[in-house]
Amino acid sequence: MKSKEVTSLHTGESELPEGVTRWRQGRIRDGIPTGAENESYHFVVRHEDFLDLLGPSPRIEKVAETNAHEGLLYMPDTDSLLFTTLGVLEHAPNQIKRLCLKTHEIFFISENTDYANGMTLDCQGNLLICQQGCKGSPAYIEKIDLKTGVSSNIADNWYGRRLNGPNDIVVKSDGSIWFTDPDYPMEQGFGEENPMLKNQVYRIDPDGTVDVVADKFQKPNGLAFSPDESRLYVTDTGYYSGVPEVDKNRPHSITVFDVKNGRQVHDRRLFASICAFDGSSLGMPDGIKVDTAGRVYVANADGVQVINETGVMLGLIRVEKAVTLAFGGPLLDTLYIVNDHEILSVKLNATGAGLPYAGTYHKLPQYAKQ
């Protein structure tokens, strides 16, 4: 059954695919609610270009029902997903697991981590993990050679001052590693008290040197590069202080920088302020990814919001309490989403960017070396 054609605000537009509805700008004084015209549908169109991304018959599929919280990462060698579990603050273990996409079997990678969070692969296919640390065990960036199983600590301080709690991590094609470092471990009660640093964004040079690249964030969280690596996007989840209370005056936004000389960021500016499509809550922009067309995908409490490279909000893939996301599959055209108890997938007319190892492994044209 197809949704009804909207004529009041979208005169002349064609009918939509099954499960797709339009977003409506409401009027409070006139009693017209803002939000999806059909609240039961999974795909909400705010701009017509969203339909090109979705294709003629979009659908959300459940891949697995499991404790999946952060660090979602596609592993091309094994056609599987890695993810971290949500450790209960009463000292329950935070684990890393692997889901085989062919059999849907789930295996342990690590049964007890230092509160592992974001993960990525470097250009050689080594696993990089944001280990947030805990009391008595300082935070660090772990590198695991997946061929030998050898683990190493590649960064745990800036000028001798310990990190707060690395949250998300990305790798640039030049081999440099960039990560965010908010103080959520301290605020949530499992990390070291009395942080020694501001909440900042860091870069690890291929020679191992750690430098600050950006500050003035409340809670720098997810980060991603544009396809050509000329821009850096950083989500700020300062709206959520780490405890149940929230503050409407704190950030719930995506900041974008221009990247100069491969290592410096300039021209800081707002890319998008994030709010639930129905206004039920201010945004919690967490995980963020980019495709090769420059579209930005950000996980929020109401799902995955998709924004084009000029900052136009295209639409919403509705997933309750989405936390993070990752592109995967042989063509990197499947978007995987986690929300603490499920792993979901959506096939899109898009190719994930910022995955140098997976892209070259699958010999995708967009990742061919110049």
Tab-separated table of N, CA, C and O in Angstrom, residues 74-80 101 327-333 351 355-368:
chain	number	residue	atom	x	y	z
A	74	TYR	N	32.705	-2.278	9.671
A	74	TYR	CA	32.658	-3.351	8.678
A	74	TYR	C	34.058	-3.907	8.448
A	74	TYR	O	35.021	-3.164	8.250
A	75	MET	N	34.158	-5.254	8.461
A	75	MET	CA	35.426	-5.958	8.258
A	75	MET	C	35.366	-6.666	6.903
A	75	MET	O	34.723	-7.716	6.775
A	76	PRO	N	36.006	-6.131	5.871
A	76	PRO	CA	35.859	-6.704	4.534
A	76	PRO	C	36.471	-8.096	4.390
A	76	PRO	O	35.962	-8.914	3.612
A	77	ASP	N	37.545	-8.386	5.104
A	77	ASP	CA	38.212	-9.686	4.979
A	77	ASP	C	37.287	-10.842	5.350
A	77	ASP	O	37.363	-11.936	4.770
A	78	THR	N	36.421	-10.611	6.333
A	78	THR	CA	35.547	-11.671	6.837
A	78	THR	C	34.065	-11.400	6.576
A	78	THR	O	33.220	-12.179	7.012
A	79	ASP	N	33.762	-10.301	5.879
A	79	ASP	CA	32.378	-9.888	5.629
A	79	ASP	C	31.586	-9.944	6.931
A	79	ASP	O	30.585	-10.653	7.065
A	80	SER	N	32.049	-9.172	7.902
A	80	SER	CA	31.438	-9.187	9.220
A	80	SER	C	31.432	-7.780	9.803
A	80	SER	O	32.037	-6.856	9.249
A	101	LEU	N	28.070	-11.657	8.726
A	101	LEU	CA	26.911	-11.222	7.955
A	101	LEU	C	26.299	-12.345	7.130
A	101	LEU	O	25.140	-12.250	6.727
A	327	PHE	N	28.879	2.046	7.038
A	327	PHE	CA	28.662	1.490	5.714
A	327	PHE	C	29.407	0.172	5.608
A	327	PHE	O	30.504	0.006	6.139
A	328	GLY	N	28.801	-0.797	4.896
A	328	GLY	CA	29.441	-2.081	4.722
A	328	GLY	C	28.915	-2.814	3.519
A	328	GLY	O	28.139	-2.272	2.716
A	329	GLY	N	29.332	-4.066	3.393
A	329	GLY	CA	28.983	-4.878	2.237
A	329	GLY	C	30.032	-4.730	1.147
A	329	GLY	O	30.806	-3.758	1.140
A	330	PRO	N	30.103	-5.654	0.189
A	330	PRO	CA	31.115	-5.608	-0.866
A	330	PRO	C	31.126	-4.316	-1.670
A	330	PRO	O	32.170	-3.904	-2.166
A	331	LEU	N	29.968	-3.670	-1.807
A	331	LEU	CA	29.894	-2.405	-2.544
A	331	LEU	C	29.830	-1.199	-1.612
A	331	LEU	O	29.672	-0.067	-2.073
A	332	LEU	N	29.929	-1.441	-0.318
A	332	LEU	CA	29.821	-0.383	0.700
A	332	LEU	C	28.555	0.438	0.507
A	332	LEU	O	28.546	1.654	0.737
A	333	ASP	N	27.470	-0.223	0.111
A	333	ASP	CA	26.207	0.466	-0.161
A	333	ASP	C	25.118	0.108	0.844
A	333	ASP	O	23.950	0.481	0.655
A	351	THR	N	27.541	4.980	-1.769
A	351	THR	CA	28.751	4.242	-1.426
A	351	THR	C	29.424	4.946	-0.256
A	351	THR	O	29.641	6.162	-0.313
A	355	LEU	N	36.626	4.838	4.039
A	355	LEU	CA	36.952	3.453	4.366
A	355	LEU	C	38.078	2.980	3.448
A	355	LEU	O	37.885	2.124	2.590
A	356	PRO	N	39.287	3.542	3.622
A	356	PRO	CA	40.360	3.255	2.664
A	356	PRO	C	40.710	1.779	2.545
A	356	PRO	O	40.944	1.287	1.438
A	357	TYR	N	40.698	1.052	3.663
A	357	TYR	CA	41.067	-0.365	3.584
A	357	TYR	C	39.971	-1.177	2.902
A	357	TYR	O	40.230	-1.963	1.984
A	358	ALA	N	38.719	-0.992	3.332
A	358	ALA	CA	37.612	-1.745	2.744
A	358	ALA	C	37.430	-1.409	1.269
A	358	ALA	O	37.152	-2.289	0.449
A	359	GLY	N	37.590	-0.132	0.917
A	359	GLY	CA	37.409	0.270	-0.473
A	359	GLY	C	38.432	-0.339	-1.412
A	359	GLY	O	38.102	-0.784	-2.513
A	360	THR	N	39.694	-0.374	-0.986
A	360	THR	CA	40.725	-0.970	-1.817
A	360	THR	C	40.631	-2.491	-1.799
A	360	THR	O	40.920	-3.155	-2.796
A	361	TYR	N	40.207	-3.080	-0.670
A	361	TYR	CA	40.034	-4.529	-0.575
A	361	TYR	C	39.022	-5.018	-1.613
A	361	TYR	O	39.226	-6.031	-2.270
A	362	HIS	N	37.925	-4.267	-1.738
A	362	HIS	CA	36.873	-4.657	-2.684
A	362	HIS	C	37.084	-4.068	-4.074
A	362	HIS	O	36.226	-4.207	-4.949
A	363	LYS	N	38.207	-3.349	-4.254
A	363	LYS	CA	38.569	-2.780	-5.562
A	363	LYS	C	37.473	-1.878	-6.119
A	363	LYS	O	37.134	-1.932	-7.314
A	364	LEU	N	36.924	-1.033	-5.262
A	364	LEU	CA	35.878	-0.109	-5.708
A	364	LEU	C	36.523	1.065	-6.456
A	364	LEU	O	37.548	1.591	-6.021
A	365	PRO	N	35.948	1.480	-7.582
A	365	PRO	CA	36.555	2.556	-8.381
A	365	PRO	C	36.794	3.833	-7.576
A	365	PRO	O	37.784	4.535	-7.794
A	366	GLN	N	35.886	4.136	-6.653
A	366	GLN	CA	36.018	5.381	-5.890
A	366	GLN	C	37.264	5.384	-4.993
A	366	GLN	O	37.707	6.420	-4.526
A	367	TYR	N	37.810	4.198	-4.755
A	367	TYR	CA	38.974	4.089	-3.883
A	367	TYR	C	40.247	3.748	-4.646
A	367	TYR	O	41.285	3.506	-4.038
A	368	ALA	N	40.178	3.723	-5.967
A	368	ALA	CA	41.360	3.415	-6.767
A	368	ALA	C	42.418	4.483	-6.561
A	368	ALA	O	42.123	5.678	-6.529
